[in-house]
Coordinates of C-alpha atoms in Angstrom, one line a residue:
Chain A
M346 CA 0.0 0.0 0.0
F347 CA 2.7 2.4 0.9
N348 CA 4.9 2.8 -2.1
T349 CA 6.5 6.3 -2.1
P350 CA 9.7 7.8 -3.5
L351 CA 9.7 10.3 -0.6
Q352 CA 12.1 8.9 2.0
I353 CA 13.5 11.0 4.7
V354 CA 15.1 8.5 7.0
P355 CA 16.7 5.1 6.0
P356 CA 14.7 2.0 7.1
E357 CA 18.0 0.6 8.4
T358 CA 17.9 3.2 11.2
V359 CA 15.1 1.2 12.8
D360 CA 17.5 -1.4 14.1
I361 CA 19.7 1.2 15.8
I362 CA 16.5 2.8 17.3
R363 CA 15.4 -0.6 18.7
E364 CA 18.8 -1.1 20.4
N365 CA 18.5 2.3 22.1
F366 CA 14.8 2.5 22.8
P367 CA 14.9 3.9 26.3
I368 CA 16.8 7.0 25.1
I369 CA 14.4 7.4 22.2
L370 CA 11.4 7.2 24.6
V371 CA 12.8 9.8 27.0
T372 CA 13.7 12.3 24.1
V373 CA 10.4 11.9 22.3
G374 CA 8.6 12.0 25.7
L375 CA 10.2 15.3 26.6
Y376 CA 9.2 16.7 23.2
V377 CA 5.6 15.6 23.7
V378 CA 5.6 17.3 27.2
G379 CA 6.8 20.5 25.6
F380 CA 4.0 20.2 23.0
L381 CA 1.3 19.6 25.6
L382 CA 2.5 22.5 27.8
T383 CA 2.6 25.1 24.9
S384 CA -0.8 23.9 23.7
H385 CA -2.3 24.1 27.2
F386 CA -1.0 27.7 27.8
A387 CA -2.0 28.9 24.4
R388 CA -5.5 27.5 24.9
K389 CA -5.7 29.3 28.2
K390 CA -4.6 32.6 26.7
S391 CA -7.0 32.3 23.7
T392 CA -10.1 34.5 23.6
G393 CA -11.8 31.9 21.4
D394 CA -12.9 34.4 18.7
L395 CA -12.1 34.6 15.0
V396 CA -9.4 37.3 15.3
D397 CA -7.6 35.4 17.9
F398 CA -7.7 32.2 15.8
S399 CA -6.6 34.0 12.7
V400 CA -3.9 36.5 13.9
A401 CA -3.6 35.9 17.7
S402 CA -5.4 39.2 18.3
R403 CA -2.2 40.9 16.9
T404 CA -0.3 40.4 20.1
L405 CA 2.8 38.4 19.1
G406 CA 6.2 39.7 20.1
W407 CA 9.1 39.7 17.6
V408 CA 10.9 36.6 19.1
V409 CA 7.7 34.5 18.7
V410 CA 7.1 35.8 15.2
T411 CA 10.7 35.1 14.1
F412 CA 10.7 31.6 15.4
T413 CA 7.3 30.7 14.0
L414 CA 8.4 32.1 10.6
V415 CA 11.6 30.0 10.7
A416 CA 9.8 26.9 11.9
S417 CA 7.0 27.1 9.3
V418 CA 9.4 27.8 6.4
S419 CA 11.9 25.1 7.4
S420 CA 10.0 21.9 6.4
G421 CA 11.0 18.5 7.7
V422 CA 11.4 17.2 4.1
G423 CA 13.9 20.0 3.4
M424 CA 15.8 19.6 6.7
A425 CA 16.3 15.9 6.0
G426 CA 16.7 16.2 2.2
F427 CA 18.9 19.3 1.8
P428 CA 22.2 17.6 2.9
G429 CA 21.5 15.0 0.2
T430 CA 21.0 17.8 -2.4
I431 CA 24.4 19.3 -1.3
H432 CA 26.0 15.9 -1.5
T433 CA 24.9 15.8 -5.2
V434 CA 24.9 19.4 -6.5
G435 CA 27.4 21.1 -4.1
A436 CA 27.7 24.2 -2.0
G437 CA 26.1 26.4 -4.7
F438 CA 22.7 25.2 -3.5
I439 CA 23.3 26.6 0.0
T440 CA 24.7 29.9 -1.4
S441 CA 21.4 30.1 -3.3
V442 CA 19.3 29.4 -0.2
I443 CA 21.2 31.9 1.9
L444 CA 21.0 34.6 -0.8
G445 CA 17.2 34.0 -1.0
F446 CA 16.9 34.5 2.7
C447 CA 19.0 37.7 2.6
L448 CA 16.7 39.2 -0.1
A449 CA 13.6 37.9 1.8
S450 CA 14.8 39.4 5.0
I451 CA 15.1 43.0 3.6
L452 CA 11.7 42.5 1.9
I453 CA 10.2 41.3 5.2
W454 CA 11.3 44.6 6.8
Y455 CA 10.1 46.7 3.8
L456 CA 6.8 45.0 3.1
G457 CA 6.1 43.4 6.4
R458 CA 5.6 46.6 8.4
R459 CA 3.4 48.0 5.5
I460 CA 1.3 44.9 5.5
W461 CA 1.1 45.1 9.3
I462 CA 0.0 48.8 9.3
L463 CA -2.8 48.2 6.8
G464 CA -3.9 45.0 8.6
N465 CA -4.0 46.7 11.9
E466 CA -5.9 49.8 10.6
Y467 CA -8.5 47.9 8.5
G468 CA -8.6 44.6 10.3
F469 CA -7.1 42.5 7.5
S470 CA -6.1 39.0 8.4
T471 CA -5.4 37.3 5.0
P472 CA -3.4 38.2 1.9
G473 CA -6.6 38.1 -0.1
E474 CA -8.3 40.7 2.1
L475 CA -5.5 43.2 1.6
L476 CA -5.0 42.6 -2.1
G477 CA -8.7 42.1 -2.9
E478 CA -9.7 45.3 -1.1
Y479 CA -7.0 47.4 -2.8
Y480 CA -7.7 46.2 -6.3
Q481 CA -11.5 45.9 -5.5
S482 CA -11.5 42.5 -7.3
D483 CA -12.6 39.0 -6.3
T484 CA -10.5 37.6 -9.1
I485 CA -7.5 38.7 -7.1
R486 CA -8.9 37.2 -3.9
V487 CA -9.4 34.0 -5.7
Y488 CA -5.8 34.0 -7.0
T489 CA -4.6 34.2 -3.3
V490 CA -7.0 31.4 -2.4
F491 CA -5.9 29.2 -5.3
I492 CA -2.2 29.7 -4.4
S493 CA -2.9 29.1 -0.7
V494 CA -4.8 25.8 -1.5
V495 CA -2.1 24.4 -3.8
F496 CA 0.7 25.5 -1.5
S497 CA -0.9 24.2 1.7
V498 CA -2.1 20.9 0.3
A499 CA 1.3 20.2 -1.4
Y500 CA 3.3 21.0 1.7
I501 CA 1.0 19.3 4.2
V502 CA 0.8 16.0 2.2
A503 CA 4.6 15.9 1.9
Q504 CA 5.0 16.7 5.6
F505 CA 2.4 14.0 6.7
T506 CA 4.1 11.4 4.5
A507 CA 7.5 12.4 6.0
G508 CA 6.1 12.4 9.5
G509 CA 4.6 8.9 9.0
I510 CA 8.0 7.6 8.0
L511 CA 9.7 9.3 10.9
I512 CA 7.3 8.0 13.5
F513 CA 7.8 4.5 12.0
V514 CA 11.5 4.9 12.5
L515 CA 11.3 6.6 16.0
S516 CA 9.0 3.8 17.2
G517 CA 11.5 1.2 16.2
G518 CA 9.1 -0.2 13.6
L519 CA 6.3 -0.7 16.3
L520 CA 4.0 1.8 14.5
S521 CA 3.5 1.4 10.8
V522 CA 4.0 4.3 8.4
E523 CA 0.2 4.4 7.9
I524 CA -0.4 4.6 11.6
G525 CA 2.3 7.3 11.8
I526 CA 0.5 9.4 9.2
L527 CA -2.8 9.1 10.9
L528 CA -1.2 9.9 14.3
I529 CA 0.5 13.0 13.1
T530 CA -2.5 14.2 11.1
G531 CA -4.8 13.8 14.2
I532 CA -2.4 15.6 16.6
V533 CA -1.7 18.5 14.2
S534 CA -5.4 19.0 13.3
L535 CA -6.5 19.1 17.0
H536 CA -3.7 21.4 17.9
V537 CA -4.7 23.9 15.2
I538 CA -8.4 23.7 16.1
F539 CA -7.9 24.1 19.8
T540 CA -5.2 26.8 19.9
G541 CA -5.3 28.7 16.6
V542 CA -2.4 30.8 15.4
R543 CA -1.3 31.6 18.9
G544 CA -0.8 28.0 19.8
I545 CA 0.9 27.4 16.4
A546 CA 3.3 30.3 17.0
W547 CA 4.1 29.3 20.6
F548 CA 4.7 25.7 19.6
D549 CA 6.7 26.8 16.6
T550 CA 8.9 28.8 18.9
F551 CA 9.5 25.7 20.9
N552 CA 10.0 23.7 17.7
G553 CA 12.3 26.3 16.3
A554 CA 14.5 26.2 19.4
V555 CA 14.6 22.4 19.2
Q556 CA 15.7 22.6 15.6
I557 CA 18.4 25.1 16.3
I558 CA 19.8 23.1 19.2
A559 CA 19.7 19.9 17.2
F560 CA 21.4 21.4 14.2
M561 CA 24.1 23.2 16.3
A562 CA 24.8 19.9 18.1
F563 CA 25.0 18.1 14.8
S564 CA 27.5 20.7 13.5
A565 CA 29.6 20.5 16.6
G566 CA 29.6 16.7 16.2
I567 CA 30.8 17.0 12.6
I568 CA 33.5 19.5 13.5
L569 CA 34.8 17.3 16.3
H570 CA 34.7 14.2 14.2
A571 CA 36.5 15.8 11.3
G572 CA 39.2 17.3 13.6
G573 CA 38.1 20.9 12.8
I574 CA 36.1 22.8 10.3
Q575 CA 39.2 23.6 8.2
E576 CA 40.1 19.9 8.0
L577 CA 36.6 19.2 6.6
F578 CA 37.0 21.7 3.8
I579 CA 40.6 20.6 3.1
G580 CA 39.3 17.0 2.8
I581 CA 36.6 18.0 0.4
S582 CA 38.8 20.2 -1.7
E583 CA 41.2 17.3 -2.1
T584 CA 38.6 14.7 -3.1
N585 CA 35.7 16.7 -4.6
P586 CA 36.7 20.3 -5.3
D587 CA 33.7 20.8 -7.6
L588 CA 31.4 20.6 -4.6
L589 CA 32.9 23.8 -3.2
T590 CA 32.5 25.9 -6.4
I591 CA 29.7 26.9 -8.8
P592 CA 28.2 25.6 -11.0
G593 CA 29.0 22.4 -9.0
P594 CA 29.7 18.8 -10.0
V595 CA 26.5 18.4 -12.1
G596 CA 26.5 22.1 -13.4
A597 CA 23.2 22.8 -11.6
F598 CA 24.1 26.1 -10.1
P599 CA 25.6 28.7 -12.4
P600 CA 25.3 32.3 -10.9
T601 CA 22.0 32.9 -12.7
N602 CA 20.4 29.9 -11.1
V603 CA 21.9 30.8 -7.7
Y604 CA 19.8 34.0 -8.0
G605 CA 16.8 32.4 -9.8
T606 CA 16.3 29.6 -7.2
G607 CA 17.0 32.0 -4.3
I608 CA 14.5 34.6 -5.5
G609 CA 12.0 32.2 -7.2
L610 CA 11.6 29.8 -4.3
L611 CA 13.0 31.2 -1.0
V612 CA 11.4 34.7 -1.3
G613 CA 8.1 33.0 -2.1
L614 CA 8.4 30.6 0.8
S615 CA 9.4 33.1 3.5
L616 CA 7.7 36.3 2.4
M617 CA 4.8 35.6 0.2
A618 CA 3.5 32.3 1.6
P619 CA 0.0 32.9 3.2
A620 CA 1.4 31.5 6.5
A621 CA 4.0 34.3 6.5
W622 CA 1.3 37.0 6.2
F623 CA -0.5 35.6 9.3
R624 CA 2.7 36.1 11.2
F625 CA 3.1 39.6 9.9
Y626 CA -0.5 40.5 10.9
G627 CA -0.1 38.8 14.3
S628 CA 2.9 41.0 15.3
N629 CA 2.2 43.4 18.1
K630 CA 4.0 46.5 16.5
K631 CA 5.5 47.7 13.3
E632 CA 8.9 48.3 14.9
N633 CA 9.3 44.5 15.2
F634 CA 10.0 43.9 11.6
A635 CA 13.7 44.9 11.5
S636 CA 14.3 42.5 14.5
I637 CA 12.3 39.8 12.8
A638 CA 14.3 40.2 9.6
V639 CA 17.6 40.0 11.5
G640 CA 16.4 37.0 13.6
L641 CA 15.2 35.1 10.5
L642 CA 18.5 35.6 8.7
V643 CA 20.7 34.6 11.7
L644 CA 18.6 31.5 12.5
F645 CA 18.6 30.4 8.8
L646 CA 22.3 31.0 8.6
I647 CA 22.8 28.6 11.5
I648 CA 20.5 26.0 10.0
D649 CA 21.9 26.3 6.5
M650 CA 25.5 26.2 7.5
S651 CA 24.7 23.0 9.5
L652 CA 23.0 21.5 6.4
L653 CA 26.2 22.4 4.4
L654 CA 28.4 20.7 6.8
M655 CA 26.2 17.6 6.8
G656 CA 26.1 17.4 3.0
L657 CA 29.9 17.9 2.6
Y658 CA 31.0 15.6 5.5
G659 CA 28.5 13.1 4.2
K660 CA 30.4 13.1 0.9
I661 CA 33.6 12.2 2.8
I662 CA 32.1 9.5 5.0
F663 CA 29.6 8.1 2.5
P664 CA 31.0 9.1 -1.0
D665 CA 28.9 6.5 -2.9
I666 CA 25.7 6.4 -0.9
A667 CA 22.8 4.9 -3.0
N668 CA 20.2 7.4 -1.9
P669 CA 21.7 10.8 -0.9
D670 CA 18.5 11.8 0.8
F671 CA 19.5 9.5 3.7
V672 CA 23.0 11.0 4.1
S673 CA 22.0 13.2 7.2
S674 CA 20.4 10.3 9.1
F675 CA 23.2 7.8 8.3
L676 CA 25.8 10.5 9.3
A677 CA 23.9 11.2 12.5
F678 CA 24.0 7.6 13.7
E679 CA 27.6 7.1 12.4
I680 CA 29.4 10.0 14.1
L681 CA 27.1 11.4 16.8
P682 CA 26.3 10.0 20.3
I683 CA 22.9 8.3 20.1
P684 CA 21.0 11.0 22.2
I685 CA 22.2 13.8 19.8
A686 CA 21.4 11.6 16.7
V687 CA 17.9 11.1 18.2
L688 CA 17.6 14.9 18.9
F689 CA 18.3 15.5 15.2
L690 CA 15.4 13.2 14.3
V691 CA 13.2 14.9 16.8
G692 CA 14.3 18.2 15.2
I693 CA 13.0 17.0 11.9
L694 CA 9.8 15.9 13.5
A695 CA 9.5 19.4 15.0
A696 CA 10.0 20.9 11.5
I697 CA 7.3 18.6 10.1
V698 CA 4.8 19.5 12.8
S699 CA 5.5 23.2 12.5
T700 CA 5.1 23.3 8.7
S701 CA 1.9 21.2 8.8
D702 CA 0.2 23.2 11.5
S703 CA 1.1 26.5 9.8
Y704 CA -0.3 25.5 6.4
M705 CA -3.4 23.9 7.8
H706 CA -4.2 27.1 9.5
A707 CA -3.3 29.2 6.5
F708 CA -5.5 27.0 4.3
S709 CA -8.6 27.1 6.6
V710 CA -8.5 30.9 7.1
T711 CA -7.8 31.9 3.5
F712 CA -10.3 29.5 2.0
G713 CA -12.9 30.3 4.7
K714 CA -12.5 34.1 4.6
D715 CA -11.6 34.9 1.0
F716 CA -13.7 32.3 -0.8
V717 CA -16.6 31.0 1.3
H718 CA -17.2 34.2 3.2
A719 CA -16.3 36.8 0.6
I720 CA -17.9 35.1 -2.4
L721 CA -20.3 32.3 -1.4
V722 CA -21.9 33.4 1.9
E723 CA -21.4 37.1 2.3
D724 CA -23.6 37.5 5.4
M725 CA -21.7 34.9 7.5
D726 CA -21.0 36.0 11.0
D727 CA -17.7 35.5 12.9
D728 CA -18.8 32.5 14.9
K729 CA -20.0 30.7 11.8
E730 CA -16.7 31.5 10.1
L731 CA -14.7 30.2 13.0
N732 CA -16.7 26.9 12.9
L733 CA -16.2 26.8 9.2
N734 CA -12.5 27.0 9.8
Y735 CA -12.7 24.0 12.1
V736 CA -14.6 22.0 9.4
L737 CA -12.1 23.0 6.7
I738 CA -9.2 21.8 8.9
L739 CA -10.9 18.5 9.4
G740 CA -11.7 18.2 5.7
L741 CA -8.1 19.0 4.7
A742 CA -6.9 16.5 7.3
V743 CA -9.0 13.8 5.5
I744 CA -7.9 14.8 2.0
A745 CA -4.2 15.2 3.0
T746 CA -4.1 11.9 4.9
S747 CA -5.7 10.1 1.9
A748 CA -3.2 11.7 -0.5
A749 CA -0.3 10.8 1.9
L750 CA -1.4 7.2 2.2
F751 CA -2.0 6.8 -1.5
Y752 CA 0.9 9.0 -2.5
E753 CA 2.0 8.6 -6.1
G754 CA 5.0 10.9 -6.2
L755 CA 3.3 14.1 -7.4
I756 CA 3.6 16.0 -4.2
V757 CA 7.2 17.1 -4.3
P758 CA 7.1 18.6 -7.8
L759 CA 3.8 20.3 -6.8
A760 CA 5.5 21.8 -3.7
V761 CA 8.1 23.4 -6.0
F762 CA 5.4 24.8 -8.2
A763 CA 3.5 26.1 -5.2
A764 CA 6.5 28.0 -3.9
G765 CA 6.8 29.6 -7.4
F766 CA 3.1 30.5 -7.4
T767 CA 3.4 32.4 -4.1
V768 CA 6.0 34.7 -5.5
Q769 CA 3.6 35.6 -8.4
L770 CA 1.8 37.7 -5.8
L771 CA 4.9 39.8 -5.1
P772 CA 4.4 42.5 -7.8
L773 CA 0.7 42.9 -6.7
T774 CA 1.8 43.3 -3.2
F775 CA 4.3 46.0 -4.2
G776 CA 1.5 47.7 -6.1
A777 CA -0.8 47.7 -3.0
V778 CA 1.7 48.9 -0.5
A779 CA 4.4 50.8 -2.3
W780 CA 3.7 51.6 -5.9
P781 CA 0.5 53.6 -6.5
R782 CA 0.9 53.6 -10.3
A783 CA -0.2 49.9 -10.3
S784 CA -3.5 49.3 -12.1
N785 CA -6.3 46.8 -11.6
E786 CA -5.9 45.3 -15.1
A787 CA -2.2 44.7 -14.5
A788 CA -2.9 43.0 -11.1
I789 CA -5.4 40.6 -12.8
L790 CA -3.4 39.9 -15.9
A791 CA 0.1 39.4 -14.6
P792 CA -0.5 36.3 -12.4
L793 CA -3.0 35.0 -15.0
V794 CA -0.1 34.7 -17.4
G795 CA 2.6 33.9 -14.8
I796 CA 1.0 31.0 -13.0
P797 CA 0.2 28.9 -16.0
L798 CA 3.7 29.8 -17.4
I799 CA 5.3 28.0 -14.3
F800 CA 3.4 24.8 -15.2
V801 CA 4.2 25.1 -18.9
L802 CA 7.9 25.8 -18.3
E803 CA 8.6 23.5 -15.4
L804 CA 6.7 20.5 -17.0
G805 CA 8.6 21.1 -20.2
V806 CA 5.4 21.6 -22.3
V807 CA 7.3 24.6 -23.8
A808 CA 11.1 24.7 -23.7
N809 CA 12.4 27.3 -21.4
P810 CA 14.4 29.6 -23.7
L811 CA 16.6 30.8 -20.8
A812 CA 17.4 27.4 -19.5
P813 CA 20.8 27.4 -21.1
M814 CA 21.6 30.5 -19.1
G815 CA 20.7 28.6 -15.9
I816 CA 17.4 30.5 -15.4
R817 CA 14.6 28.2 -14.0
G818 CA 11.0 28.3 -15.2
V819 CA 9.7 29.7 -11.9
F820 CA 12.1 32.6 -12.1
L821 CA 11.4 33.3 -15.8
A822 CA 7.7 33.3 -15.0
L823 CA 8.3 35.9 -12.3
I824 CA 10.2 38.1 -14.8
V825 CA 7.3 37.8 -17.2
N826 CA 4.9 38.6 -14.4
V827 CA 6.8 41.8 -13.4
A828 CA 7.2 42.9 -17.1
I829 CA 3.4 42.5 -17.7
F830 CA 2.5 44.1 -14.4
V831 CA 4.7 47.2 -15.0
A832 CA 3.8 47.5 -18.7
V833 CA 0.0 47.1 -18.3
S834 CA 0.0 49.5 -15.3
Y835 CA 1.6 52.2 -17.5
L836 CA -0.9 51.5 -20.3
T837 CA -4.0 51.7 -18.1
K838 CA -5.3 54.0 -15.3
P839 CA -4.2 53.5 -11.7
V840 CA -6.7 52.3 -9.0
P841 CA -9.2 54.9 -7.8
V842 CA -7.7 57.8 -5.8
K843 CA -9.8 56.9 -2.7
K844 CA -8.0 53.5 -2.5
I845 CA -4.6 55.1 -3.0
E846 CA -5.4 57.5 -0.1
Q847 CA -6.6 54.6 2.1
F848 CA -3.5 52.5 1.5
H849 CA -0.6 54.7 0.3
G850 CA -1.8 57.8 2.1
L851 CA -2.0 55.9 5.4
L852 CA 1.5 54.3 4.9
H853 CA 2.9 57.7 4.0
E854 CA 1.6 59.1 7.2
R855 CA 2.7 56.2 9.5
L856 CA 6.2 55.5 8.0
Chain B
M537 CA -22.9 33.9 -4.8
A538 CA -21.6 37.4 -5.1
W539 CA -18.7 38.0 -7.4
N540 CA -17.5 41.6 -7.0
E541 CA -15.4 43.4 -9.4
D542 CA -16.1 46.9 -8.0
W543 CA -13.2 48.5 -9.8
L544 CA -15.1 48.2 -13.1
Q545 CA -17.7 50.6 -11.7
E546 CA -15.2 53.1 -10.2
E547 CA -14.2 56.3 -11.7
R548 CA -10.4 56.2 -12.0
T549 CA -8.2 59.2 -12.2
D550 CA -5.5 59.8 -14.8
A551 CA -2.0 58.9 -13.8
S552 CA -1.0 62.6 -14.0
D553 CA -3.5 63.4 -11.1
L554 CA -2.0 60.8 -8.8
P555 CA -1.2 61.8 -5.2
E556 CA 2.6 61.9 -4.8
Y557 CA 3.3 58.7 -2.9
S558 CA 6.3 57.4 -4.6
I559 CA 7.9 54.0 -4.4
L560 CA 11.2 55.8 -4.3
P561 CA 12.8 56.6 -0.9
K562 CA 11.6 59.8 0.7
N563 CA 14.9 61.1 2.0
R564 CA 18.7 60.8 1.8
Y565 CA 18.7 58.1 4.5
G566 CA 16.2 56.1 2.5
W567 CA 18.4 56.4 -0.6
Q568 CA 21.4 55.2 1.3
L569 CA 19.6 52.1 2.5
F570 CA 18.3 51.5 -1.0
A571 CA 21.8 51.8 -2.4
Y572 CA 23.3 49.6 0.2
F573 CA 20.8 46.7 -0.1
T574 CA 20.8 46.8 -3.9
A575 CA 24.5 47.2 -4.3
I576 CA 25.3 44.1 -2.2
P577 CA 23.6 41.5 -4.4
V578 CA 25.1 43.1 -7.5
V579 CA 28.6 43.0 -6.1
F580 CA 27.9 39.4 -4.8
Y581 CA 26.8 38.3 -8.3
V582 CA 30.1 39.6 -9.8
A583 CA 32.0 38.0 -7.0
I584 CA 30.5 34.5 -7.3
A585 CA 30.5 34.7 -11.1
T586 CA 34.3 35.2 -11.0
L587 CA 35.7 33.9 -7.7
G588 CA 33.0 31.4 -7.0
R589 CA 34.1 29.2 -9.9
E590 CA 37.6 28.9 -8.4
A591 CA 38.6 26.2 -6.0
I592 CA 40.4 28.7 -3.7
L593 CA 40.5 28.3 0.0
I594 CA 40.9 31.4 2.2
G595 CA 42.1 30.3 5.7
N596 CA 41.2 26.8 4.5
I597 CA 37.6 27.9 4.0
P598 CA 36.3 27.7 0.4
I599 CA 35.9 31.2 -1.2
L600 CA 32.2 30.4 -2.2
V601 CA 31.4 29.8 1.5
V602 CA 33.3 32.9 2.6
L603 CA 31.4 35.0 0.0
T604 CA 28.1 33.5 1.2
L605 CA 28.9 34.4 4.8
L606 CA 30.0 37.9 3.8
I607 CA 26.7 38.7 2.0
A608 CA 24.7 37.3 5.0
G609 CA 26.9 39.3 7.3
A610 CA 26.4 42.5 5.3
Y611 CA 22.6 42.1 5.3
I612 CA 22.6 41.3 9.0
L613 CA 24.7 44.5 9.7
G614 CA 22.4 46.6 7.5
L615 CA 19.3 45.3 9.2
L616 CA 20.8 45.8 12.7
H617 CA 21.5 49.4 11.8
I618 CA 17.9 49.9 10.7
R619 CA 16.7 48.2 14.0
F620 CA 18.8 50.4 16.2
R621 CA 17.9 53.5 14.3
E622 CA 14.2 52.7 14.5
K623 CA 14.5 51.9 18.2
A624 CA 16.2 55.2 18.9
A625 CA 13.6 57.1 16.8
S626 CA 10.7 55.5 18.7
E627 CA 12.3 56.2 22.1
G628 CA 13.0 59.8 20.9
E629 CA 9.3 60.1 20.0
R630 CA 8.3 58.9 23.5
R631 CA 10.6 61.3 25.3
T632 CA 9.6 64.4 23.2
P633 CA 6.6 66.0 24.9
T634 CA 3.9 66.9 22.4
E635 CA 1.9 70.1 22.5
S636 CA -1.0 68.5 24.2
D637 CA 1.3 66.9 26.8
S638 CA 2.5 70.4 27.9
Q639 CA -1.0 71.8 28.0
K640 CA -2.7 72.2 31.4
P641 CA -5.7 69.9 31.8
E642 CA -8.1 72.8 31.9
E643 CA -6.5 74.2 28.6
A644 CA -6.8 70.8 27.0
A645 CA -10.4 70.6 28.0

């Protein structure tokens, strides 16, 4: 029944886990206690209304917002799989990822506080509310819903599948992958329903801390085992020098693709994903955003450098590994003390839970507010909308579990498309919060061309003319989107002056 | 079902009559930030396009990794500068008494 190409930990690890079961039980037990405590306190603090469920009544401090952003962006699949990618394509991949986070961080400062000011003034709690209101168009609201649905479903299914595999391994094979998927789906769904975005944010902060500790411990283990960080790099430069340069051993990362992947995927993931907007709205003041941007960059620098060390040292220890996706897990149990190796697996579990809960919440709120409430049932009150969110979470849980159980290998490519889709909203967002010359026609047309273009180029329906230059389809689609957005804006009239005053006038006054 | 495209019914002004809220920075400090944060990726591109292809170690660290750490460091420093400046500005605003603060209650009334 379970026949999936998505593997995040090697089945061989089960034997090691069985031999050290008491340590596993204590580590996982401590994690579960942390989970229950944060859920309990978040539930106690909750006011039980829609605003609290959606944006934590706009009371989150910058530390919580930073950790919850990091935890929701860093998926378990990525955490386990990125060292394998580095093992294959080289350090250029991490250069691209860190560049993407650098650009995302400055945009979080620039756009985040603008989004916060408008959300706080007009009560927005979704991307669709802000963009739909500015451009006065339900078409644009539906774009945001479509992107949120694709993005959330793709990521949640991939995370549930990975979570099932991880629970199978952590239980020493006692719990099957299918039971693991059902268990993780149930826990995450109930957590989101009972605690809303406040519980998610608090638990993400706990999860983010677990991940950082796990990755720092892993890095320290690698450095000690290699006899120093310089010895590690010298070893790699003698055996596989291509791994330390661009475009890398398989030529995947010329400078253009370092930028294309960084902008096309990472900016989308950390800035334009619907889950990120809920964190922006949930912040308690606009002055938080510079701190959030710094915190995000520092934490991802720690995580990504750890991933780089894992990938490169994995190449030294396991140069001919059959499946590079397993390199981090094999390395953990090869060179680290068992408790630290288990902490790494728990760190991956933390990333899986954090990504799943964030996107379940994002899906329910965007679909409920921007599609059902805004278009289908306009007179819905807040209590009904809150209940609708619960139903949507349960519905998504059923769909995602089914997709995870009967997974056919489409989810990972879909997740790449989804990250590319989110960045298609970037020009529209600039128009709404920074560029008053933007027009309604441009906002409707640019994603209408850009989104299908991602499918067409990435699936190879039409050859990407810039592929020889190392420019990916998602990045080319963004370039086309920006070109259309700017050109059509100049050819048509701007949005009505009253909207410009409501949005840009307010921002001009407050910034 | 209500599908609203209200912008179709709205009277929209000509671009020449737009209020002056530019995307461009408002002051010299804004321009400095803009220049700093756009110059870094440009310089970084040139650096990785030339040096990033070479298997050079600096202090036994690959130059691609050094350059990556440098761009991250430059962004962190720039953002920290913004953070401390914003904090100082908001503290300054709190300390500066406004006209209404200095009014006597009966005057304010």
